[in-house]
Short mmCIF file of C-alpha atoms in Angstrom, two decimals:
data_model
loop_
_atom_site.label_atom_id
_atom_site.label_comp_id
_atom_site.label_asym_id
_atom_site.label_seq_id
_atom_site.Cartn_x
_atom_site.Cartn_y
_atom_site.Cartn_z
CA MET L 105 44.01 20.45 -28.86
CA ASN L 106 43.79 22.46 -25.65
CA ASP L 107 42.39 25.73 -24.39
CA ASN L 108 45.99 26.94 -24.33
CA GLU L 109 47.03 27.63 -27.93
CA THR L 110 50.69 27.05 -27.04
CA ALA L 111 50.03 23.44 -25.98
CA ARG L 112 52.00 20.97 -28.05
CA ILE L 113 52.21 17.18 -28.24
CA CYS L 114 55.78 16.10 -28.90
CA TYR L 115 56.52 12.83 -30.67
CA CYS L 116 59.24 10.99 -32.55
CA GLU L 117 58.72 9.01 -35.74
CA LYS L 118 60.40 6.20 -37.66
CA GLY L 119 59.38 5.01 -41.12
CA VAL L 120 56.35 6.03 -43.19
CA LYS L 121 52.68 5.07 -43.34
CA VAL L 122 51.99 1.99 -45.45
CA ALA L 123 48.60 1.11 -46.95
CA GLY L 124 47.30 -2.15 -45.54
CA GLN L 125 49.58 -2.01 -42.51
CA PRO L 126 48.80 -0.29 -39.20
CA SER L 127 51.09 2.37 -37.80
CA LEU L 128 52.58 1.39 -34.43
CA ILE L 129 51.84 4.02 -31.77
CA PHE L 130 53.78 3.74 -28.50
CA ILE L 131 52.41 5.22 -25.24
CA HIS L 132 54.83 5.47 -22.31
CA GLY L 133 54.13 4.98 -18.62
CA PHE L 134 54.07 7.33 -15.64
CA ALA L 135 57.07 9.65 -15.06
CA SER L 136 58.54 8.53 -18.36
CA SER L 137 58.64 9.79 -21.95
CA LYS L 138 58.77 8.74 -25.59
CA ARG L 139 62.47 7.98 -25.09
CA THR L 140 61.44 4.91 -23.07
CA TRP L 141 60.46 3.24 -26.32
CA LEU L 142 63.62 3.94 -28.31
CA SER L 143 65.28 0.76 -27.02
CA VAL L 144 62.32 -1.21 -28.42
CA ILE L 145 61.75 0.74 -31.63
CA LYS L 146 65.36 0.30 -32.77
CA HIS L 147 64.60 -3.43 -33.05
CA ILE L 148 61.41 -2.88 -35.09
CA PRO L 149 62.01 -3.44 -38.84
CA HIS L 150 62.17 -0.27 -40.93
CA THR L 151 59.19 -1.48 -42.95
CA TYR L 152 56.95 -0.51 -40.01
CA HIS L 153 55.78 3.03 -39.28
CA CYS L 154 56.41 3.87 -35.61
CA ILE L 155 55.42 6.88 -33.50
CA ALA L 156 56.23 7.40 -29.81
CA ILE L 157 54.38 10.16 -27.96
CA ASP L 158 55.04 12.31 -24.90
CA LEU L 159 51.84 12.43 -22.84
CA PRO L 160 50.73 15.70 -21.19
CA GLY L 161 52.92 16.50 -18.21
CA HIS L 162 55.74 14.33 -19.54
CA GLY L 163 58.77 14.68 -21.78
CA GLU L 164 58.69 17.57 -24.22
CA SER L 165 54.92 17.96 -24.54
CA ILE L 166 54.11 21.39 -23.13
CA GLY L 167 51.31 23.78 -22.24
CA PHE L 168 48.71 21.33 -20.88
CA ASN L 169 46.82 22.08 -17.68
CA GLU L 170 45.88 19.55 -15.01
CA GLU L 171 42.67 18.59 -16.80
CA TYR L 172 44.90 16.67 -19.20
CA TYR L 173 46.25 14.48 -16.42
CA ILE L 174 42.82 12.79 -16.37
CA GLY L 175 42.67 9.68 -18.53
CA ALA L 176 39.34 10.54 -20.19
CA ASN L 177 40.79 13.84 -21.41
CA VAL L 178 44.06 12.22 -22.47
CA ILE L 179 42.31 9.76 -24.77
CA ASP L 180 40.21 12.52 -26.34
CA LEU L 181 43.42 14.49 -26.88
CA LEU L 182 45.04 11.45 -28.50
CA LYS L 183 42.01 11.04 -30.76
CA GLN L 184 42.42 14.63 -31.96
CA PHE L 185 46.14 14.07 -32.43
CA PHE L 186 45.64 10.88 -34.44
CA ASP L 187 42.99 12.55 -36.62
CA LYS L 188 45.44 15.34 -37.45
CA LEU L 189 48.02 12.77 -38.58
CA HIS L 190 45.51 11.27 -41.06
CA PHE L 191 46.44 7.63 -40.57
CA ILE L 192 45.71 5.45 -43.60
CA GLU L 193 44.61 2.50 -41.48
CA PRO L 194 43.41 1.84 -37.92
CA ILE L 195 46.44 1.81 -35.64
CA CYS L 196 48.31 -0.67 -33.50
CA LEU L 197 48.27 0.99 -30.08
CA ILE L 198 50.98 -0.12 -27.63
CA GLY L 199 51.19 1.05 -24.01
CA GLU L 200 53.39 0.27 -21.02
CA SER L 201 52.21 0.53 -17.40
CA MET L 202 50.02 3.67 -17.13
CA GLY L 203 50.28 3.87 -20.91
CA GLY L 204 48.68 0.43 -21.08
CA SER L 205 45.64 1.63 -19.17
CA ILE L 206 45.45 4.63 -21.54
CA VAL L 207 45.46 2.19 -24.47
CA ALA L 208 42.62 0.20 -22.89
CA MET L 209 40.60 3.36 -22.28
CA PHE L 210 41.19 4.59 -25.84
CA ALA L 211 40.32 1.26 -27.46
CA THR L 212 37.03 0.91 -25.57
CA LYS L 213 35.93 4.45 -26.51
CA TYR L 214 37.29 4.53 -30.08
CA PRO L 215 37.29 0.86 -31.20
CA PHE L 216 37.16 1.66 -34.92
CA ASP L 217 40.39 3.65 -34.70
CA VAL L 218 42.27 0.63 -33.40
CA GLY L 219 43.29 -2.46 -35.36
CA ILE L 220 45.45 -4.12 -32.69
CA ILE L 221 46.34 -3.33 -29.07
CA CYS L 222 49.37 -4.34 -27.00
CA LEU L 223 49.27 -3.98 -23.21
CA LEU L 224 52.54 -4.09 -21.28
CA SER L 225 51.93 -4.56 -17.54
CA PRO L 226 49.16 -1.97 -17.02
CA PRO L 227 47.84 -1.55 -13.45
CA PRO L 228 45.19 -4.30 -13.23
CA GLY L 229 43.02 -2.58 -10.61
CA GLU L 230 42.41 -2.87 -6.89
CA GLU L 231 41.60 -6.60 -6.97
CA TYR L 232 45.22 -7.40 -7.90
CA GLU L 233 46.85 -4.55 -6.01
CA THR L 234 50.44 -5.06 -4.82
CA ASP L 235 52.02 -3.58 -1.71
CA LEU L 236 53.82 -1.04 -3.90
CA LEU L 237 50.57 0.13 -5.48
CA GLN L 238 48.94 0.39 -2.06
CA GLN L 239 51.81 2.63 -0.96
CA LEU L 240 51.30 4.86 -3.98
CA ARG L 241 47.55 5.05 -3.41
CA SER L 242 48.16 6.08 0.20
CA GLY L 243 50.38 8.97 -0.93
CA THR L 244 53.83 7.43 -0.42
CA TYR L 245 55.51 7.98 -3.77
CA HIS L 246 59.23 7.41 -3.24
CA SER L 247 59.07 3.83 -4.57
CA ILE L 248 58.72 5.26 -8.09
CA LEU L 249 59.62 8.92 -7.46
CA PRO L 250 62.83 8.72 -5.41
CA GLU L 251 64.14 11.94 -3.89
CA THR L 252 67.25 10.55 -2.19
CA LEU L 253 70.10 8.33 -3.34
CA LYS L 254 68.93 5.49 -1.09
CA GLN L 255 65.38 5.71 -2.48
CA TYR L 256 66.76 5.81 -6.03
CA HIS L 257 68.71 2.57 -5.58
CA ALA L 258 65.66 0.91 -3.97
CA ALA L 259 63.37 2.04 -6.80
CA VAL L 260 65.65 0.69 -9.51
CA LYS L 261 65.92 -2.64 -7.69
CA SER L 262 62.16 -2.98 -7.22
CA LEU L 263 61.12 -1.97 -10.76
CA SER L 264 63.76 -3.72 -12.87
CA GLU L 265 65.45 -7.12 -12.86
CA LYS L 266 68.25 -5.87 -15.08
CA LYS L 267 71.60 -5.53 -13.35
CA ILE L 268 72.00 -1.79 -13.88
CA ARG L 269 75.35 -0.39 -12.84
CA LEU L 270 74.36 2.81 -11.07
CA THR L 271 77.36 4.97 -11.83
CA ARG L 272 77.77 8.41 -10.32
CA LEU L 273 77.12 9.94 -13.76
CA LEU L 274 73.88 7.99 -14.24
CA THR L 275 72.66 8.90 -10.77
CA LYS L 276 73.57 12.55 -11.25
CA LYS L 277 71.72 12.61 -14.58
CA TYR L 278 68.57 11.21 -12.96
CA PHE L 279 68.48 13.78 -10.18
CA LYS L 280 69.28 16.61 -12.58
CA THR L 281 66.40 15.75 -14.92
CA HIS L 282 63.79 14.44 -12.48
CA LEU L 283 64.00 16.30 -9.19
CA HIS L 284 62.57 19.52 -10.65
CA THR L 285 59.56 17.55 -11.94
CA VAL L 286 58.83 15.56 -8.76
CA ASN L 287 56.02 17.88 -7.62
CA GLN L 288 54.41 17.75 -11.05
CA TYR L 289 54.63 13.96 -11.19
CA GLN L 290 53.18 13.69 -7.69
CA ARG L 291 50.24 15.77 -8.84
CA ILE L 292 49.75 13.53 -11.89
CA LEU L 293 49.65 10.51 -9.58
CA GLN L 294 47.15 12.20 -7.28
CA VAL L 295 44.87 12.97 -10.22
CA ALA L 296 45.21 9.41 -11.55
CA PHE L 297 44.29 7.83 -8.22
CA GLU L 298 41.38 10.24 -7.80
CA HIS L 299 39.86 10.01 -11.29
CA ASP L 300 41.14 6.96 -13.19
CA TYR L 301 42.32 4.23 -10.85
CA PRO L 302 38.97 3.71 -9.04
CA ASN L 303 37.29 3.14 -12.43
CA LEU L 304 39.87 0.82 -13.98
CA GLY L 305 37.82 -2.27 -13.21
CA GLU L 306 34.81 -0.91 -15.11
CA THR L 307 37.05 0.21 -17.97
CA TYR L 308 38.61 -3.23 -18.28
CA LYS L 309 35.19 -4.92 -18.27
CA GLN L 310 34.48 -3.08 -21.53
CA LEU L 311 37.44 -4.85 -23.15
CA LYS L 312 35.25 -7.93 -23.65
CA TYR L 313 33.45 -6.04 -26.41
CA LEU L 314 36.63 -5.46 -28.43
CA THR L 315 36.98 -7.59 -31.54
CA CYS L 316 40.54 -6.61 -32.46
CA PRO L 317 43.55 -8.81 -31.61
CA ALA L 318 45.19 -7.98 -28.27
CA PHE L 319 48.68 -8.85 -27.06
CA ILE L 320 49.49 -8.83 -23.34
CA ILE L 321 53.10 -8.74 -22.12
CA TRP L 322 54.17 -8.97 -18.48
CA GLY L 323 57.26 -9.53 -16.37
CA ARG L 324 57.14 -12.52 -14.05
CA GLU L 325 59.03 -10.55 -11.37
CA ASP L 326 56.84 -7.44 -11.62
CA LYS L 327 56.51 -6.05 -8.08
CA LEU L 328 54.32 -3.07 -9.02
CA CYS L 329 51.61 -4.65 -11.17
CA HIS L 330 50.96 -8.25 -10.16
CA PRO L 331 51.37 -10.82 -12.98
CA ALA L 332 47.94 -12.22 -12.08
CA GLY L 333 46.62 -9.12 -13.84
CA ALA L 334 47.90 -10.53 -17.12
CA HIS L 335 45.62 -13.56 -16.90
CA TYR L 336 42.72 -11.36 -15.77
CA LEU L 337 43.04 -9.18 -18.89
CA ALA L 338 43.58 -12.18 -21.17
CA LYS L 339 40.23 -13.63 -20.05
CA LEU L 340 38.47 -10.36 -20.85
CA LEU L 341 39.93 -10.01 -24.35
CA SER L 342 38.43 -12.58 -26.73
CA LYS L 343 41.26 -12.41 -29.29
CA SER L 344 44.20 -12.15 -26.93
CA GLU L 345 47.60 -13.75 -26.58
CA LEU L 346 49.74 -13.55 -23.46
CA ILE L 347 53.47 -13.76 -22.92
CA ILE L 348 55.20 -13.51 -19.54
CA PHE L 349 58.94 -12.86 -19.61
CA ASP L 350 61.13 -14.55 -17.02
CA ASN L 351 63.74 -12.43 -15.21
CA CYS L 352 61.71 -9.32 -16.00
CA GLY L 353 60.31 -6.69 -13.65
CA HIS L 354 57.80 -3.92 -14.23
CA LEU L 355 59.99 -1.95 -16.63
CA ILE L 356 59.72 -4.30 -19.59
CA THR L 357 61.23 -1.80 -22.03
CA ILE L 358 64.39 -1.76 -19.90
CA ASP L 359 64.57 -5.44 -18.98
CA LYS L 360 63.51 -6.98 -22.31
CA PRO L 361 63.60 -4.38 -25.14
CA GLU L 362 64.69 -6.66 -28.00
CA GLU L 363 62.47 -9.52 -26.86
CA THR L 364 59.53 -7.10 -26.65
CA ALA L 365 60.09 -5.85 -30.20
CA ASP L 366 60.39 -9.39 -31.53
CA ALA L 367 57.27 -10.52 -29.68
CA ILE L 368 55.20 -7.61 -31.01
CA ILE L 369 56.33 -8.14 -34.61
CA ASN L 370 55.67 -11.88 -34.38
CA PHE L 371 52.20 -11.13 -33.02
CA LEU L 372 51.50 -8.74 -35.89
CA GLU L 373 52.63 -11.36 -38.39
CA ARG L 374 50.33 -13.95 -36.81
CA ASN L 375 47.44 -11.50 -37.04
CA PRO L 376 47.45 -10.13 -40.61
CA TYR L 377 45.95 -6.68 -40.66
CA TYR L 378 42.88 -7.19 -42.80
CA GLU L 379 41.97 -10.44 -41.06
CA SER L 380 41.96 -8.50 -37.79
CA ARG L 381 39.21 -6.21 -39.07
CA LEU L 382 36.76 -9.02 -39.96
#
């Protein structure tokens, strides 16, 4: 799946494939990993097959060069990965933040591989750009890639509405695991803003051609991706439903993990699999 034969996609799995039911594939956001989804997946019934993936440059996926920081290459890589897993049915593809934009890109290029999509607060493009996104685009990254204790506290406060008690142990763990990857994450952001972000508007316009059900989830207090983006995407997707959580920031999987799992399962139950393919 890469010019480098040692490249590996790492993923975790719960449950088994079931005929007539889509596997649930979870795509994390920027500077995150498959572990982001564990708080949600633990609330998904065991009757569902779940897979959470580490994207190139994140988590435990290794050996990928910078070409795989570009969204177009990521979705082709995911296509190869999904083909190797031999899914019985088209999948339910779920993405948070940057992962949501990856889901949109994948679904518009490979619509017959996807039975349902769920978008959790993806960046809605320049038209709905927040001050935080403008800072990131200008090269100021500390709002999501803190390098000092003060920046860390500010980032947590701006991205999440959950009252997180920032103990010394938790803070130490963050800096131990993230500081050595800051340069790599900065490069991933640079590539994203150079190659993917300017084209998001055109990518999203293609969503109007999707016929599969789509579920949009947002946090009302999201300071990174403006909630107006939720209504913008809902208008583009002909078979969409939208839910906006109160007291929820950008990090929906942290602020509302159980509510997110329940909402996704309820959406799946309202959109029986075979009906979604008609």
